[in-house]
Short mmCIF file of N, CA, C and O in Angstrom, two decimals:
data_model
loop_
_atom_site.label_atom_id
_atom_site.label_comp_id
_atom_site.label_asym_id
_atom_site.label_seq_id
_atom_site.Cartn_x
_atom_site.Cartn_y
_atom_site.Cartn_z
N UNK A 123 -14.63 -21.76 -8.65
CA UNK A 123 -13.94 -20.60 -9.17
C UNK A 123 -12.48 -21.02 -9.44
O UNK A 123 -11.87 -21.67 -8.61
N UNK A 124 -11.98 -20.60 -10.57
CA UNK A 124 -10.59 -20.92 -10.89
C UNK A 124 -9.66 -19.96 -10.17
O UNK A 124 -10.07 -18.91 -9.68
N UNK A 125 -8.39 -20.33 -10.12
CA UNK A 125 -7.38 -19.47 -9.50
C UNK A 125 -7.29 -18.16 -10.27
O UNK A 125 -7.19 -17.08 -9.67
N UNK A 126 -7.36 -18.24 -11.58
CA UNK A 126 -7.30 -17.04 -12.42
C UNK A 126 -8.46 -16.10 -12.13
O UNK A 126 -8.29 -14.89 -12.01
N UNK A 127 -9.66 -16.64 -12.00
CA UNK A 127 -10.85 -15.83 -11.68
C UNK A 127 -10.71 -15.22 -10.29
O UNK A 127 -11.06 -14.06 -10.08
N UNK A 128 -10.21 -15.99 -9.36
CA UNK A 128 -10.02 -15.50 -8.00
C UNK A 128 -9.03 -14.34 -7.99
O UNK A 128 -9.28 -13.29 -7.40
N UNK A 129 -7.91 -14.52 -8.68
CA UNK A 129 -6.88 -13.47 -8.76
C UNK A 129 -7.46 -12.22 -9.41
O UNK A 129 -7.20 -11.09 -8.94
N UNK A 130 -8.24 -12.40 -10.45
CA UNK A 130 -8.83 -11.25 -11.16
C UNK A 130 -9.74 -10.43 -10.24
O UNK A 130 -9.81 -9.21 -10.39
N UNK A 131 -10.38 -11.08 -9.30
CA UNK A 131 -11.23 -10.35 -8.35
C UNK A 131 -10.43 -9.44 -7.43
O UNK A 131 -10.98 -8.52 -6.84
N UNK A 132 -9.14 -9.70 -7.32
CA UNK A 132 -8.24 -8.86 -6.55
C UNK A 132 -7.44 -7.93 -7.46
O UNK A 132 -6.52 -7.26 -7.02
N UNK A 133 -7.77 -7.94 -8.76
CA UNK A 133 -7.01 -7.19 -9.76
C UNK A 133 -5.54 -7.62 -9.78
O UNK A 133 -4.63 -6.80 -9.88
N UNK A 134 -5.33 -8.92 -9.66
CA UNK A 134 -4.00 -9.50 -9.67
C UNK A 134 -3.91 -10.56 -10.77
O UNK A 134 -4.93 -11.13 -11.16
N UNK A 135 -2.70 -10.83 -11.21
CA UNK A 135 -2.47 -12.00 -12.04
C UNK A 135 -2.28 -13.19 -11.10
O UNK A 135 -2.10 -13.01 -9.88
N UNK A 136 -2.26 -14.38 -11.65
CA UNK A 136 -2.02 -15.56 -10.82
C UNK A 136 -0.63 -15.49 -10.20
O UNK A 136 -0.45 -15.79 -9.01
N UNK A 137 0.35 -15.05 -10.97
CA UNK A 137 1.71 -14.92 -10.42
C UNK A 137 1.74 -13.92 -9.28
O UNK A 137 2.40 -14.15 -8.27
N UNK A 138 1.05 -12.80 -9.43
CA UNK A 138 1.00 -11.80 -8.35
C UNK A 138 0.29 -12.35 -7.13
O UNK A 138 0.70 -12.09 -5.99
N UNK A 139 -0.77 -13.12 -7.35
CA UNK A 139 -1.48 -13.74 -6.23
C UNK A 139 -0.57 -14.71 -5.49
O UNK A 139 -0.57 -14.76 -4.26
N UNK A 140 0.24 -15.44 -6.24
CA UNK A 140 1.22 -16.35 -5.61
C UNK A 140 2.19 -15.55 -4.75
O UNK A 140 2.51 -15.95 -3.63
N UNK A 141 2.66 -14.42 -5.27
CA UNK A 141 3.60 -13.58 -4.51
C UNK A 141 2.96 -13.03 -3.25
O UNK A 141 3.57 -13.06 -2.18
N UNK A 142 1.73 -12.54 -3.37
CA UNK A 142 1.05 -11.95 -2.21
C UNK A 142 0.78 -13.00 -1.14
O UNK A 142 1.03 -12.76 0.04
N UNK A 143 0.30 -14.15 -1.55
CA UNK A 143 -0.08 -15.18 -0.57
C UNK A 143 1.09 -16.01 -0.09
O UNK A 143 1.02 -16.62 0.98
N UNK A 144 2.15 -16.08 -0.90
CA UNK A 144 3.26 -16.95 -0.55
C UNK A 144 2.98 -18.41 -0.87
O UNK A 144 3.71 -19.30 -0.43
N UNK A 145 1.93 -18.65 -1.64
CA UNK A 145 1.56 -20.01 -2.01
C UNK A 145 1.91 -20.26 -3.47
O UNK A 145 1.92 -19.34 -4.28
N UNK A 146 2.15 -21.50 -3.80
CA UNK A 146 2.42 -21.88 -5.19
C UNK A 146 1.10 -21.92 -5.95
O UNK A 146 0.01 -21.91 -5.36
N UNK A 147 1.21 -22.01 -7.28
CA UNK A 147 0.01 -22.17 -8.10
C UNK A 147 -0.75 -23.43 -7.69
O UNK A 147 -1.97 -23.41 -7.59
N UNK A 148 0.01 -24.49 -7.44
CA UNK A 148 -0.62 -25.75 -7.05
C UNK A 148 -1.31 -25.60 -5.69
O UNK A 148 -2.41 -26.10 -5.49
N UNK A 149 -0.66 -24.90 -4.77
CA UNK A 149 -1.27 -24.67 -3.46
C UNK A 149 -2.55 -23.88 -3.56
O UNK A 149 -3.55 -24.20 -2.90
N UNK A 150 -2.53 -22.84 -4.39
CA UNK A 150 -3.75 -22.04 -4.60
C UNK A 150 -4.83 -22.89 -5.25
O UNK A 150 -6.00 -22.84 -4.85
N UNK A 151 -4.45 -23.67 -6.24
CA UNK A 151 -5.41 -24.54 -6.92
C UNK A 151 -6.02 -25.55 -5.96
O UNK A 151 -7.22 -25.77 -5.98
N UNK A 152 -5.18 -26.14 -5.12
CA UNK A 152 -5.69 -27.12 -4.16
C UNK A 152 -6.73 -26.50 -3.23
O UNK A 152 -7.75 -27.12 -2.93
N UNK A 153 -6.49 -25.28 -2.79
CA UNK A 153 -7.41 -24.62 -1.86
C UNK A 153 -8.66 -24.11 -2.57
O UNK A 153 -9.79 -24.36 -2.15
N UNK A 154 -8.46 -23.36 -3.68
CA UNK A 154 -9.58 -22.68 -4.32
C UNK A 154 -10.41 -23.58 -5.22
O UNK A 154 -11.63 -23.43 -5.29
N UNK A 155 -9.78 -24.49 -5.91
CA UNK A 155 -10.50 -25.35 -6.85
C UNK A 155 -10.81 -26.71 -6.22
O UNK A 155 -11.93 -27.19 -6.29
N UNK A 156 -9.79 -27.27 -5.60
CA UNK A 156 -9.95 -28.61 -5.03
C UNK A 156 -10.69 -28.62 -3.70
O UNK A 156 -11.23 -29.63 -3.29
N UNK A 157 -10.70 -27.46 -3.03
CA UNK A 157 -11.37 -27.38 -1.74
C UNK A 157 -10.63 -28.11 -0.63
O UNK A 157 -11.19 -28.37 0.43
N UNK A 158 -9.36 -28.42 -0.87
CA UNK A 158 -8.58 -29.13 0.13
C UNK A 158 -8.26 -28.21 1.30
O UNK A 158 -7.98 -27.05 1.14
N UNK A 159 -8.28 -28.80 2.46
CA UNK A 159 -7.81 -28.09 3.64
C UNK A 159 -6.32 -28.39 3.71
O UNK A 159 -5.91 -29.54 3.83
N UNK A 160 -5.55 -27.35 3.60
CA UNK A 160 -4.11 -27.53 3.57
C UNK A 160 -3.59 -28.08 4.89
O UNK A 160 -4.10 -27.74 5.95
N UNK A 161 -2.60 -28.91 4.79
CA UNK A 161 -1.98 -29.44 6.00
C UNK A 161 -1.21 -28.35 6.73
O UNK A 161 -1.00 -28.42 7.92
N UNK A 162 -0.79 -27.36 5.97
CA UNK A 162 0.01 -26.28 6.53
C UNK A 162 -0.90 -25.09 6.85
O UNK A 162 -0.96 -24.12 6.12
N UNK A 163 -1.59 -25.19 7.96
CA UNK A 163 -2.56 -24.15 8.31
C UNK A 163 -1.90 -22.81 8.56
O UNK A 163 -2.52 -21.77 8.38
N UNK A 164 -0.63 -22.81 8.98
CA UNK A 164 0.07 -21.54 9.19
C UNK A 164 0.27 -20.81 7.87
O UNK A 164 0.13 -19.61 7.81
N UNK A 165 0.62 -21.58 6.84
CA UNK A 165 0.78 -20.97 5.52
C UNK A 165 -0.54 -20.38 5.03
O UNK A 165 -0.57 -19.30 4.46
N UNK A 166 -1.61 -21.11 5.27
CA UNK A 166 -2.93 -20.64 4.83
C UNK A 166 -3.32 -19.39 5.62
O UNK A 166 -3.83 -18.43 5.05
N UNK A 167 -3.08 -19.38 6.92
CA UNK A 167 -3.39 -18.20 7.74
C UNK A 167 -2.56 -17.00 7.30
O UNK A 167 -3.06 -15.88 7.23
N UNK A 168 -1.29 -17.24 6.98
CA UNK A 168 -0.41 -16.17 6.51
C UNK A 168 -0.90 -15.63 5.17
O UNK A 168 -0.90 -14.43 4.93
N UNK A 169 -1.36 -16.53 4.30
CA UNK A 169 -1.91 -16.11 3.00
C UNK A 169 -3.13 -15.22 3.19
O UNK A 169 -3.28 -14.21 2.50
N UNK A 170 -4.00 -15.59 4.12
CA UNK A 170 -5.19 -14.78 4.41
C UNK A 170 -4.77 -13.41 4.93
O UNK A 170 -5.30 -12.38 4.50
N UNK A 171 -3.82 -13.37 5.85
CA UNK A 171 -3.34 -12.10 6.39
C UNK A 171 -2.75 -11.23 5.28
O UNK A 171 -3.01 -10.02 5.22
N UNK A 172 -1.97 -11.85 4.40
CA UNK A 172 -1.36 -11.10 3.30
C UNK A 172 -2.41 -10.54 2.34
O UNK A 172 -2.29 -9.40 1.88
N UNK A 173 -3.42 -11.34 2.04
CA UNK A 173 -4.49 -10.86 1.16
C UNK A 173 -5.29 -9.75 1.81
O UNK A 173 -5.70 -8.79 1.15
N UNK A 174 -5.51 -9.85 3.11
CA UNK A 174 -6.22 -8.79 3.82
C UNK A 174 -5.41 -7.49 3.80
O UNK A 174 -5.96 -6.41 3.55
N UNK A 175 -4.12 -7.60 4.02
CA UNK A 175 -3.25 -6.42 3.96
C UNK A 175 -3.25 -5.83 2.57
O UNK A 175 -3.38 -4.61 2.40
N UNK A 176 -3.13 -6.68 1.55
CA UNK A 176 -3.15 -6.20 0.16
C UNK A 176 -4.46 -5.48 -0.14
O UNK A 176 -4.47 -4.40 -0.72
N UNK A 177 -5.58 -6.10 0.26
CA UNK A 177 -6.89 -5.52 -0.01
C UNK A 177 -7.05 -4.18 0.70
O UNK A 177 -7.56 -3.22 0.11
N UNK A 178 -6.62 -4.10 1.92
CA UNK A 178 -6.71 -2.85 2.69
C UNK A 178 -5.85 -1.76 2.06
O UNK A 178 -6.29 -0.62 1.90
N UNK A 179 -4.63 -2.11 1.68
CA UNK A 179 -3.73 -1.14 1.06
C UNK A 179 -4.28 -0.67 -0.29
O UNK A 179 -4.21 0.52 -0.61
N UNK A 180 -4.83 -1.59 -1.08
CA UNK A 180 -5.40 -1.22 -2.38
C UNK A 180 -6.61 -0.29 -2.19
O UNK A 180 -6.78 0.68 -2.93
N UNK A 181 -7.43 -0.59 -1.20
CA UNK A 181 -8.59 0.25 -0.89
C UNK A 181 -8.14 1.65 -0.48
O UNK A 181 -8.65 2.65 -0.98
N UNK A 182 -7.17 1.72 0.42
CA UNK A 182 -6.69 3.04 0.87
C UNK A 182 -6.08 3.84 -0.27
O UNK A 182 -6.31 5.05 -0.37
N UNK A 183 -5.34 3.19 -1.15
CA UNK A 183 -4.75 3.88 -2.30
C UNK A 183 -5.84 4.39 -3.24
O UNK A 183 -5.76 5.52 -3.74
N UNK A 184 -6.85 3.57 -3.48
CA UNK A 184 -7.95 3.99 -4.36
C UNK A 184 -8.73 5.14 -3.74
O UNK A 184 -9.13 6.08 -4.45
N UNK A 185 -8.95 5.10 -2.44
CA UNK A 185 -9.67 6.19 -1.78
C UNK A 185 -8.86 7.48 -1.81
O UNK A 185 -9.42 8.56 -2.02
N UNK A 186 -7.55 7.38 -1.63
CA UNK A 186 -6.70 8.56 -1.69
C UNK A 186 -6.71 9.16 -3.09
O UNK A 186 -6.82 10.38 -3.25
N UNK A 187 -6.66 8.32 -4.10
CA UNK A 187 -6.70 8.79 -5.48
C UNK A 187 -8.05 9.44 -5.79
O UNK A 187 -8.10 10.50 -6.42
N UNK A 188 -9.13 8.83 -5.33
CA UNK A 188 -10.46 9.39 -5.56
C UNK A 188 -10.60 10.73 -4.83
O UNK A 188 -11.19 11.68 -5.36
N UNK A 189 -10.05 10.83 -3.63
CA UNK A 189 -10.11 12.07 -2.87
C UNK A 189 -9.35 13.19 -3.58
O UNK A 189 -9.84 14.32 -3.68
N UNK A 190 -8.17 12.87 -4.10
CA UNK A 190 -7.39 13.86 -4.83
C UNK A 190 -8.13 14.32 -6.08
O UNK A 190 -8.17 15.52 -6.39
N UNK A 191 -8.72 13.37 -6.80
CA UNK A 191 -9.48 13.72 -8.00
C UNK A 191 -10.68 14.60 -7.65
O UNK A 191 -10.95 15.60 -8.34
N UNK A 192 -11.37 14.28 -6.58
CA UNK A 192 -12.52 15.06 -6.14
C UNK A 192 -12.12 16.49 -5.82
O UNK A 192 -12.74 17.45 -6.28
N UNK A 193 -11.06 16.64 -5.04
CA UNK A 193 -10.63 17.99 -4.65
C UNK A 193 -10.08 18.76 -5.84
O UNK A 193 -10.27 19.98 -5.93
N UNK A 194 -9.42 18.07 -6.76
CA UNK A 194 -8.96 18.74 -7.98
C UNK A 194 -10.12 19.24 -8.80
O UNK A 194 -10.07 20.36 -9.35
N UNK A 195 -11.19 18.48 -8.88
CA UNK A 195 -12.38 18.90 -9.63
C UNK A 195 -13.08 20.06 -8.94
O UNK A 195 -13.61 20.96 -9.60
N UNK A 196 -13.06 20.05 -7.62
CA UNK A 196 -13.65 21.19 -6.90
C UNK A 196 -12.88 22.47 -7.19
O UNK A 196 -13.46 23.54 -7.35
N UNK A 197 -11.56 22.36 -7.29
CA UNK A 197 -10.75 23.53 -7.63
C UNK A 197 -11.05 24.01 -9.04
O UNK A 197 -11.11 25.21 -9.29
N UNK A 198 -11.27 23.07 -9.95
CA UNK A 198 -11.63 23.45 -11.32
C UNK A 198 -12.99 24.14 -11.36
O UNK A 198 -13.20 25.08 -12.14
N UNK A 199 -13.89 23.68 -10.53
CA UNK A 199 -15.21 24.33 -10.47
C UNK A 199 -15.09 25.79 -10.03
O UNK A 199 -15.89 26.63 -10.43
N UNK A 200 -14.11 26.05 -9.21
CA UNK A 200 -13.90 27.42 -8.73
C UNK A 200 -13.66 28.38 -9.89
O UNK A 200 -13.99 29.55 -9.79
N UNK A 201 -13.14 27.89 -11.00
CA UNK A 201 -12.92 28.71 -12.18
C UNK A 201 -14.23 29.32 -12.68
O UNK A 201 -14.25 30.45 -13.15
N UNK A 202 -15.31 28.59 -12.57
CA UNK A 202 -16.62 29.11 -13.00
C UNK A 202 -17.03 30.30 -12.14
O UNK A 202 -17.54 31.30 -12.62
N UNK A 203 -16.81 30.19 -10.85
CA UNK A 203 -17.16 31.29 -9.95
C UNK A 203 -16.30 32.51 -10.19
O UNK A 203 -16.80 33.61 -10.24
N UNK A 204 -14.99 32.29 -10.36
CA UNK A 204 -14.08 33.42 -10.58
C UNK A 204 -14.35 34.10 -11.92
O UNK A 204 -14.29 35.32 -12.02
N UNK A 205 -14.66 33.34 -12.96
CA UNK A 205 -14.94 33.92 -14.27
C UNK A 205 -16.24 34.70 -14.25
O UNK A 205 -16.37 35.73 -14.90
N UNK A 206 -17.20 34.27 -13.50
CA UNK A 206 -18.50 34.94 -13.43
C UNK A 206 -18.44 36.26 -12.68
O UNK A 206 -19.29 37.12 -12.86
N UNK A 207 -17.43 36.46 -11.83
CA UNK A 207 -17.33 37.67 -11.04
C UNK A 207 -16.72 38.83 -11.82
O UNK A 207 -16.76 39.97 -11.38
N UNK A 208 -16.14 38.57 -13.00
CA UNK A 208 -15.46 39.63 -13.75
C UNK A 208 -16.42 40.51 -14.47
O UNK A 208 -17.47 40.22 -14.86
#
């Protein structure tokens, strides 16, 4: 998998993935494409933690947005009930 494909799976650009992980393009390429085990395991662990935080935050934001949309649609449905009672 390329770095670009990997980033796209997180809905990120490669530059954004670099920012989130704190790794350079070359560092990401070495890990994801080259399969190298980085000498700097702390950096790699920090990158994993950052990606997990990003993924969790993105999930929570999407769920909140979906919940708001759902409840807004339920309120719109109420219009059918109110109109039918007249």
